[in-house]
mmCIF file of C-alpha atoms (C1' of nucleotides) in Angstrom:
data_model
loop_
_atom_site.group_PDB
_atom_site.id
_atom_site.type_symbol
_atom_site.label_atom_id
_atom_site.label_comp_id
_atom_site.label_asym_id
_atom_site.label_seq_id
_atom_site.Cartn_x
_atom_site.Cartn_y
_atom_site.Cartn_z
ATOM 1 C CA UNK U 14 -0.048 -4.627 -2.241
ATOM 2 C CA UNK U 15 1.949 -1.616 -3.674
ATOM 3 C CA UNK U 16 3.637 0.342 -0.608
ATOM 4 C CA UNK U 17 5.813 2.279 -1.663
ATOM 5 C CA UNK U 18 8.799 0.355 -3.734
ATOM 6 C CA UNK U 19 6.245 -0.650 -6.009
ATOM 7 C CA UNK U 20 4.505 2.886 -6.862
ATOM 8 C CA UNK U 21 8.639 3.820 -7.251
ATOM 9 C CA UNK U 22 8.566 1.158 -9.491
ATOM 10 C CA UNK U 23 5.850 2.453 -11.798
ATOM 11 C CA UNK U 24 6.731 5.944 -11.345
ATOM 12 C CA UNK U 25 10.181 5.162 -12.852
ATOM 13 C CA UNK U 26 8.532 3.211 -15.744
ATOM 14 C CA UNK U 27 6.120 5.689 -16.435
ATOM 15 C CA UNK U 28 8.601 8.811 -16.139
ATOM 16 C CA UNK U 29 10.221 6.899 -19.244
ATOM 17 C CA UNK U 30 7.516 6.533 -21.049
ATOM 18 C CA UNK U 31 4.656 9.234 -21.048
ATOM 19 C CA UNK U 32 6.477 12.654 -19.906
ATOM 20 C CA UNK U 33 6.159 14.823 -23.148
ATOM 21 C CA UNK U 34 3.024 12.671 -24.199
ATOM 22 C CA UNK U 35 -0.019 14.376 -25.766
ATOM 23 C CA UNK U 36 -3.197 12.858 -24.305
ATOM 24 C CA UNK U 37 -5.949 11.410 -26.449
ATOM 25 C CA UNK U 38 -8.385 10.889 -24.068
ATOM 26 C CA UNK U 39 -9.574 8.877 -20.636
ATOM 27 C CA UNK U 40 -12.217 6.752 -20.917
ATOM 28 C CA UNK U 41 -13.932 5.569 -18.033
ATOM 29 C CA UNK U 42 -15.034 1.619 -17.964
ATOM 30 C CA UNK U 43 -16.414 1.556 -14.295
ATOM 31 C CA UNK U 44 -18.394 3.987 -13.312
ATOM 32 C CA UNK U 45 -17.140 4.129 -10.356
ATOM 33 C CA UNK U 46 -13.750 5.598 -10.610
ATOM 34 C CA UNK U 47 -15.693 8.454 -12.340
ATOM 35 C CA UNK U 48 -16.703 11.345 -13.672
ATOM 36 C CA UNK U 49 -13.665 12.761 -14.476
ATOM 37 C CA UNK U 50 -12.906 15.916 -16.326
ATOM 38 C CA UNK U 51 -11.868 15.754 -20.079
ATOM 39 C CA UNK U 52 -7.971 15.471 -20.505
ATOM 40 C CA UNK U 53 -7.665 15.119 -24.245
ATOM 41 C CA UNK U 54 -4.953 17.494 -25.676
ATOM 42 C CA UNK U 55 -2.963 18.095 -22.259
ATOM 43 C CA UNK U 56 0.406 16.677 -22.413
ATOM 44 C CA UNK U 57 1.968 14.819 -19.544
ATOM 45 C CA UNK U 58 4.841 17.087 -17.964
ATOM 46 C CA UNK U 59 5.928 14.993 -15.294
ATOM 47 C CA UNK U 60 5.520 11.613 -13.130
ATOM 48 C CA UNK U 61 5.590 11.770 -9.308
ATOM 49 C CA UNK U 62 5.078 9.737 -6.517
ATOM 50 C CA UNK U 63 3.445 11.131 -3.207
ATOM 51 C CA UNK U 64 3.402 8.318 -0.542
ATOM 52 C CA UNK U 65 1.446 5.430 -1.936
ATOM 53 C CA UNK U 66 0.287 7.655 -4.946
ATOM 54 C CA UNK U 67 1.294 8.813 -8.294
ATOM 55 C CA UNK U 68 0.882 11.426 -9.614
ATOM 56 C CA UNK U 69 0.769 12.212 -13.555
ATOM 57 C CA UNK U 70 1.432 16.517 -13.805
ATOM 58 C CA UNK U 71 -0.243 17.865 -17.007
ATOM 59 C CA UNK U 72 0.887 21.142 -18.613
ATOM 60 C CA UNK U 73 -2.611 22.424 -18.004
ATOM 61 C CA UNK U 74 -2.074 23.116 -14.344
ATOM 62 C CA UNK U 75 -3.790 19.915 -13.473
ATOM 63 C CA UNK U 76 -2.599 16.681 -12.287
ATOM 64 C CA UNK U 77 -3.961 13.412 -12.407
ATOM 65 C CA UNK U 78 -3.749 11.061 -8.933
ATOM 66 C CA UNK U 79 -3.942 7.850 -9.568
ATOM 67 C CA UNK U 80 -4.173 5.503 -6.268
ATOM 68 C CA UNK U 81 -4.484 1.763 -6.425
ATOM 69 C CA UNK U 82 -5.327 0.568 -2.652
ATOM 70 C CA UNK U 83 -4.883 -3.008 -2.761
ATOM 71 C CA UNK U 84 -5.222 -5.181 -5.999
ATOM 72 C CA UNK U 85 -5.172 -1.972 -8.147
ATOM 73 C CA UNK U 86 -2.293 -2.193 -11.081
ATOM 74 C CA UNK U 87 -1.069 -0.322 -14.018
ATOM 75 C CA UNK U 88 -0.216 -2.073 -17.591
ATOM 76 C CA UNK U 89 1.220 0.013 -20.346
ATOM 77 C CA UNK U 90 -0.181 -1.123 -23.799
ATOM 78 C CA UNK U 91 1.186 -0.290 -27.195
ATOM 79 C CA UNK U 92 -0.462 -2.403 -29.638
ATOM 80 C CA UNK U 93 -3.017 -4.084 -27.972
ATOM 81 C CA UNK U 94 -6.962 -3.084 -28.699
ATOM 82 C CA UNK U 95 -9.197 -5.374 -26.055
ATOM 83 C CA UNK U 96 -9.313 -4.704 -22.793
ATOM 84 C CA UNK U 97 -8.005 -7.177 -20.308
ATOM 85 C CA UNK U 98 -10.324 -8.262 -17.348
ATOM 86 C CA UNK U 99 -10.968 -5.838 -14.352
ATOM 87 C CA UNK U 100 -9.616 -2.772 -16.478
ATOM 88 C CA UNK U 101 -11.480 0.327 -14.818
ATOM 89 C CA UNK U 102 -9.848 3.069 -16.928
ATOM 90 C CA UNK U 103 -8.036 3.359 -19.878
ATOM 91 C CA UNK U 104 -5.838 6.553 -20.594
ATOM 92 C CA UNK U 105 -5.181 6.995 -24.352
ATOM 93 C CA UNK U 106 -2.104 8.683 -25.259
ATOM 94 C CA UNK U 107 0.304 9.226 -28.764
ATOM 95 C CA UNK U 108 2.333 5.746 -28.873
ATOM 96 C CA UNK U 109 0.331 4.081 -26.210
ATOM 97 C CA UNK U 110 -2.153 3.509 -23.681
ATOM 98 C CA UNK U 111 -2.474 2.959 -19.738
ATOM 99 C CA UNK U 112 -4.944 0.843 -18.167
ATOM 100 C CA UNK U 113 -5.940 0.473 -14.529
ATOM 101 C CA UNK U 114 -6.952 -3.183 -13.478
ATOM 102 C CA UNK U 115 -8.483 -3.548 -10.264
ATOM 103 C CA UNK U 116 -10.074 -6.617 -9.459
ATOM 104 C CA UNK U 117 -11.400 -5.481 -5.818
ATOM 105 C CA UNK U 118 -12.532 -2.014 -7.134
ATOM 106 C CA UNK U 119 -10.478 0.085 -4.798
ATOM 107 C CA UNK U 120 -8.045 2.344 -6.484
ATOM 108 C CA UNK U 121 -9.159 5.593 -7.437
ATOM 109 C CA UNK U 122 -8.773 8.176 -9.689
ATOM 110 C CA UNK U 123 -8.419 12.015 -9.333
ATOM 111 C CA UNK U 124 -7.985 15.535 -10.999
ATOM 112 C CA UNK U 125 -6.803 17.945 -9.260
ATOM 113 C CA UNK U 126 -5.462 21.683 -9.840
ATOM 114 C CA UNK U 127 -2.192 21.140 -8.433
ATOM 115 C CA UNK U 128 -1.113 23.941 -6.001
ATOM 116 C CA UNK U 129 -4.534 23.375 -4.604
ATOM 117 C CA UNK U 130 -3.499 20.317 -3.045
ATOM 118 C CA UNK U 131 -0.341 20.681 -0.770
ATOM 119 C CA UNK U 132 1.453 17.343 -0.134
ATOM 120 C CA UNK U 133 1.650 17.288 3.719
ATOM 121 C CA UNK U 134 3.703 14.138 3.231
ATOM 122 C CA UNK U 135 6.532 14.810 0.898
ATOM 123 C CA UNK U 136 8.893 15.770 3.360
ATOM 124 C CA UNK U 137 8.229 12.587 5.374
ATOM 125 C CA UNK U 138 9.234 10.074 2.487
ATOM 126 C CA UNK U 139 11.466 7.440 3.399
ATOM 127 C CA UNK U 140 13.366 7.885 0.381
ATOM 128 C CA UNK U 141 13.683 11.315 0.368
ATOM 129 C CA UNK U 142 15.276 12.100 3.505
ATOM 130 C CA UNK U 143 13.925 10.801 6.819
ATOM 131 C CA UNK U 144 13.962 12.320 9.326
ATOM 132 C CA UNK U 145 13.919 10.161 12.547
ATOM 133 C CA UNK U 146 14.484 12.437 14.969
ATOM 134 C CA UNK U 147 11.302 13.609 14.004
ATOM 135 C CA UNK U 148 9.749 10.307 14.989
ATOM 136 C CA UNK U 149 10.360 9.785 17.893
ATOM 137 C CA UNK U 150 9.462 13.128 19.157
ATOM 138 C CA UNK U 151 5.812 12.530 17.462
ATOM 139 C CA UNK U 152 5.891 8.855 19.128
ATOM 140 C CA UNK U 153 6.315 10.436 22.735
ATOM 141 C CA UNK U 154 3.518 9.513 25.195
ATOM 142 C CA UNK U 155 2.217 7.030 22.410
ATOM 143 C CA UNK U 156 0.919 3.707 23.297
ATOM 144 C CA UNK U 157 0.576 2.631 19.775
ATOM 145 C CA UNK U 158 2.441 -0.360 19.005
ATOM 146 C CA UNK U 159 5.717 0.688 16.929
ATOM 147 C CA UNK U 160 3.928 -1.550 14.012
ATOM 148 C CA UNK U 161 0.727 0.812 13.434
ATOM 149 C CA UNK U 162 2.896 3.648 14.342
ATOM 150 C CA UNK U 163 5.262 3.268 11.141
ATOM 151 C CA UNK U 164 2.156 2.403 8.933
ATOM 152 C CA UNK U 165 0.904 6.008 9.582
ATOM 153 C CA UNK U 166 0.523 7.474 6.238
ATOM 154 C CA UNK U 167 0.900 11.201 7.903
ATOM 155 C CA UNK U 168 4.211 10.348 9.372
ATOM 156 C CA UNK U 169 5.916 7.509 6.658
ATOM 157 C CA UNK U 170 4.710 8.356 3.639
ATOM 158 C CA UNK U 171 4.165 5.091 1.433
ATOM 159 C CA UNK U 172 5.072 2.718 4.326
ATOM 160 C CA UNK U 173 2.894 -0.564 3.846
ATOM 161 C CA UNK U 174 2.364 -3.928 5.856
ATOM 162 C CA UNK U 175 4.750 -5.808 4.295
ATOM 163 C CA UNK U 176 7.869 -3.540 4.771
ATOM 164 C CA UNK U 177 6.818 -2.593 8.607
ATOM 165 C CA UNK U 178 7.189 -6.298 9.165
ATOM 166 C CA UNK U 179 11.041 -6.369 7.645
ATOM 167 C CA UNK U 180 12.141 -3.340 8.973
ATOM 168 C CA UNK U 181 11.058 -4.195 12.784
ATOM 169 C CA UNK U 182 12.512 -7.588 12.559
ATOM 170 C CA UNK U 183 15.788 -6.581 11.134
ATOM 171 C CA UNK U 184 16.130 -3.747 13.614
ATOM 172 C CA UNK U 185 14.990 -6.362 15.992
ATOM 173 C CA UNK U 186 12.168 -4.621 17.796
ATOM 174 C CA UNK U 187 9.053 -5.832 18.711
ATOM 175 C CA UNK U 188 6.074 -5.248 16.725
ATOM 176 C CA UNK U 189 3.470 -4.883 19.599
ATOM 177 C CA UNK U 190 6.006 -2.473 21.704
ATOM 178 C CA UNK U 191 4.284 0.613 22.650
ATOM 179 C CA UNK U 192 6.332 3.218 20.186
ATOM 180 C CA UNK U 193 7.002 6.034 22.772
ATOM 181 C CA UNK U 194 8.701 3.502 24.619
ATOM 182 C CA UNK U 195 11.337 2.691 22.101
ATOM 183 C CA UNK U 196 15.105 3.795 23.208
ATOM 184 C CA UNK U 197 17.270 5.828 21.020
ATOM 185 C CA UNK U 198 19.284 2.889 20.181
ATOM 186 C CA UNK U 199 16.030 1.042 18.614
ATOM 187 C CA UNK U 200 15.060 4.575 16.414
ATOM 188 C CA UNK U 201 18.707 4.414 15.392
ATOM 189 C CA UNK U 202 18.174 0.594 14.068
ATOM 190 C CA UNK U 203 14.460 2.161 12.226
ATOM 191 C CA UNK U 204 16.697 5.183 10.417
ATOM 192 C CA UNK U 205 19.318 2.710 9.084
ATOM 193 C CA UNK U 206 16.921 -0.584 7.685
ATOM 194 C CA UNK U 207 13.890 1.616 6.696
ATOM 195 C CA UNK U 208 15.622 3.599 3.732
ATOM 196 C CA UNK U 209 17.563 0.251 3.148
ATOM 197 C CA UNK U 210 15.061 -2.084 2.535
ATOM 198 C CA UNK U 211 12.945 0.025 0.862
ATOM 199 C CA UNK U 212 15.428 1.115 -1.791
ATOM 200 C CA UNK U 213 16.519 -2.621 -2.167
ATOM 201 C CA UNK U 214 12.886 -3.110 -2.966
ATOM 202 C CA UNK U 215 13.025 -0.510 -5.629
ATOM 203 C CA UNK U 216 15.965 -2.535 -7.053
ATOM 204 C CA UNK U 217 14.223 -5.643 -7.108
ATOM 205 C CA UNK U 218 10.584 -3.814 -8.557
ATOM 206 C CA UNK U 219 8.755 -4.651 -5.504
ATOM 207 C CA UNK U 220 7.208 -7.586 -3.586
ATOM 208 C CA UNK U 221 5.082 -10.336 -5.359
ATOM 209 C CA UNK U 222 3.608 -12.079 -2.517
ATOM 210 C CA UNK U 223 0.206 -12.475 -4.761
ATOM 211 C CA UNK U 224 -0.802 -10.297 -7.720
ATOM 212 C CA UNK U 225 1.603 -7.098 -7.812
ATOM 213 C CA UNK U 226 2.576 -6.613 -11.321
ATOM 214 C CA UNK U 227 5.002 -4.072 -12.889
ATOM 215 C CA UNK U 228 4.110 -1.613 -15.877
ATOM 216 C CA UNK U 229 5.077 -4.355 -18.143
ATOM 217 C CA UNK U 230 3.237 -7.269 -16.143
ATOM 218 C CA UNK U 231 6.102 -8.956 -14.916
ATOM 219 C CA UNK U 232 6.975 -9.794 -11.103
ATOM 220 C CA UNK U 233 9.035 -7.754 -9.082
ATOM 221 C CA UNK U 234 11.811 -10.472 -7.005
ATOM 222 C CA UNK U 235 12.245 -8.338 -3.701
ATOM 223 C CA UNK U 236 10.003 -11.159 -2.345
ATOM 224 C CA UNK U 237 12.775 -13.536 -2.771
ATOM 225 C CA UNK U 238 14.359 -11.298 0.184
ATOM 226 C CA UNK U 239 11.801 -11.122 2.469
ATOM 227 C CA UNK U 240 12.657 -12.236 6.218
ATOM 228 C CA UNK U 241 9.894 -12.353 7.669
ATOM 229 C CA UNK U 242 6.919 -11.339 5.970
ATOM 230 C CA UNK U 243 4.600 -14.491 4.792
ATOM 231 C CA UNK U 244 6.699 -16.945 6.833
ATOM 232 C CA UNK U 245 4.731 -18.030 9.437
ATOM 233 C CA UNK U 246 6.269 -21.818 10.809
ATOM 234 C CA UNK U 247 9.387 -21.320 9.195
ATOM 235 C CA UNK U 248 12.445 -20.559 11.171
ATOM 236 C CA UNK U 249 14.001 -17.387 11.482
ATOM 237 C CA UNK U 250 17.090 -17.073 9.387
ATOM 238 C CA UNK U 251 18.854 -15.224 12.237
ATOM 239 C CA UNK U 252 18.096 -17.471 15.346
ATOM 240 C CA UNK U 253 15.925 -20.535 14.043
ATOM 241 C CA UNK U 254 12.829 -19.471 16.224
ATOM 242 C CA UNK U 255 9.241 -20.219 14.696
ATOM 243 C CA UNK U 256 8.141 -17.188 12.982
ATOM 244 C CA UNK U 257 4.782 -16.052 14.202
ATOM 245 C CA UNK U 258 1.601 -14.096 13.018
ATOM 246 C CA UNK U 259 -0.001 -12.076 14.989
ATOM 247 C CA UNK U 260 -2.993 -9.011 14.455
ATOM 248 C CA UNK U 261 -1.820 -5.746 15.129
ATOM 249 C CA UNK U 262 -4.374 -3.287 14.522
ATOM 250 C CA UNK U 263 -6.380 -5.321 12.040
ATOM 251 C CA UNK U 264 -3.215 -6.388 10.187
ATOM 252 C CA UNK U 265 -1.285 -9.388 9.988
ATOM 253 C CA UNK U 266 1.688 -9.270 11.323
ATOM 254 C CA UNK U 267 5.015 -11.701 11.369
ATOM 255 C CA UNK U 268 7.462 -11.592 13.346
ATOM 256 C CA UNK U 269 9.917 -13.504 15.652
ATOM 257 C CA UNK U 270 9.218 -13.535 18.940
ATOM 258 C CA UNK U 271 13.401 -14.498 19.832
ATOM 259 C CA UNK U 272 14.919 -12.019 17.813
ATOM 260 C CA UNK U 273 12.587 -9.068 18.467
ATOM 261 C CA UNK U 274 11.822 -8.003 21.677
ATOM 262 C "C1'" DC B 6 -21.330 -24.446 1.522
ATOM 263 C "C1'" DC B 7 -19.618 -21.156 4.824
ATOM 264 C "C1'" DC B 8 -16.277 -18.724 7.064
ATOM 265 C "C1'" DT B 9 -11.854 -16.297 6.934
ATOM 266 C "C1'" DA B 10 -8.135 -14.038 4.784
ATOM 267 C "C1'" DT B 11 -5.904 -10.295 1.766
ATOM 268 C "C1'" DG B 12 -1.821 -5.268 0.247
ATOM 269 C "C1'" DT B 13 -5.073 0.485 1.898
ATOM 270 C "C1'" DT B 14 -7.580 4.107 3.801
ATOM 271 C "C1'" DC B 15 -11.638 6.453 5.440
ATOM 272 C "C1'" DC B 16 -15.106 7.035 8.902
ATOM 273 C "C1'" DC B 17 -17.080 6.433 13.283
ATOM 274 C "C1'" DA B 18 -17.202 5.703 18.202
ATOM 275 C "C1'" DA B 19 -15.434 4.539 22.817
ATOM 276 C "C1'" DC D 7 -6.750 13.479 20.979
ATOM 277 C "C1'" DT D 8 -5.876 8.586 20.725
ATOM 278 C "C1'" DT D 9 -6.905 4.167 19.394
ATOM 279 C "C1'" DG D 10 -9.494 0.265 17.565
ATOM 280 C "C1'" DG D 11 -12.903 -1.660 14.587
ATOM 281 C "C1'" DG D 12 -15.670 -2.045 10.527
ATOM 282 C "C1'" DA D 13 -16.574 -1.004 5.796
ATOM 283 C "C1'" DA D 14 -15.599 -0.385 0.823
ATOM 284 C "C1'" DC D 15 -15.089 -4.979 -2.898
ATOM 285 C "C1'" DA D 16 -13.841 -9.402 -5.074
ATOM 286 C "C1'" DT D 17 -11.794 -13.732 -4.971
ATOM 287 C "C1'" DA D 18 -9.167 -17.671 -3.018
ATOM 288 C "C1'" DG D 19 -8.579 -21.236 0.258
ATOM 289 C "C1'" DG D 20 -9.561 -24.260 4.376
#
DNA sequence: CCCTATGTTCCCAA
DNA sequence: CTTGGGAACATAGG
């Protein structure tokens, strides 16, 4: 469940918290985020997000990646000793600590000498400066449905199921539409609601459709907005029609079949 | 009990 | 090259 607004959402509660911090040390709990290089006695210089991914820069050179896939959280811990259930890592640092949960095992963990790694995606983050145009010429001669298209990590970084389902039906397209077939008009409809609902989702600290959980475990309330997404039966807000779900590409997909075609 | 569903991404094959 | 499907894993619900 965190797309993008919710790895904003941590990366802004993180930034806060750790940048300047010394590091005590990561410990490991499941072996299978690991090995990992020792980290004790680097201190955190700054927090990033890259797409879907965050990225903790150490004053060593190094950076640590931290992805969670799909149940994977972060809870910031100052006083507490035990370890909740599903915690896979624990980073130990001066005032407090950082745990990964994952109950499906997904997320991972990385270090990485940074500089080593370019980010092929920065440029292409819906926050920071899209760049539509560029879109549509990669969606020419595409048969793709405009819903898988948009959930390409290589062209949207961070874009995630939930907010390709609100973005097409507010810009009233059609999830199944092949994308190089989409008119200017219709890319001019994606550039205005994709920045806009996912900034609104930052606002809100993301989507809680199930378990998504801020740095503090609380909610976010952005799925108190959602139009769409989840609603399958219920009318749409815009015409009444029956909100459907379909599969696109493996993924479940709402939409209204009135409003976008 | 058994089958299906779930936010992501990688890998393989048609 | 493009596109679709299954797998990685754990748990919840019909």
């Amino acid at each position: 469940m965190p797309e993008l607004p919710e790895v904003e959402t941590l990366c802004g509660q993180l930034r806060g918290l750790v940048v300047g911090k010394r590091i005590d040390r990561l410990t490991i709990v499941d072996d299978r985020i690991g090995p990992l290089p020792s980290l004790s006695g680097s201190f955190i210089r700054t927090v990033a997000r890259s797409g879907k991914e965050l990225v903790l820069e150490l004053d060593d050179g190094r950076a640590l990646y931290i992805h969670l896939r799909m149940t994977g959280r972060l809870q910031w811990h100052e006083h507490r000793e035990d370890l909740l259930p599903h915690t896979r890592a624990v980073l130990i640092m001066e005032g407090g600590r950082l745990d990964l949960i994952d109950v499906r095992r997904f997320a991972t963990l990385s270090v990485r000498t940074k500089g080593l790694c370019a980010l092929p995606s920065a440029e292409n983050d819906p926050l920071k400066g899209l760049d539509v145009h560029l879109l549509e010429e990669k969606a020419k001669n595409k048969k793709l449905p405009i819903k898988s298209f948009l959930l390409d990590q290589r062209l949207l970084a961070g874009m995630g199921n939930i907010y390709a389902c609100e973005v097409l039906h507010l810009a009233a397209i059609d999830p199944t539409r092949p994308s190089g077939e989409l008119l200017g008009s219709e890319w001019a409809r994606i550039a205005f609601f994709l920045p806009s609902v996912l900034s609104r989702s930052v606002a809100c600290r993301g989507t809680t459709v199930s378990d998504w959980r801020d740095l503090f475990g609380r909610p976010g309330e952005y799925q108190h907005h959602l139009q769409v997404y989840g609603r399958e039966g219920e009318p749409c807000y815009r015409c009444g029609e029956v909100i459907r779900r379909i599969k696109i590409g493996g993924r479940g997909t709402y939409f209204c079949p009135r409003c976008q075609h």
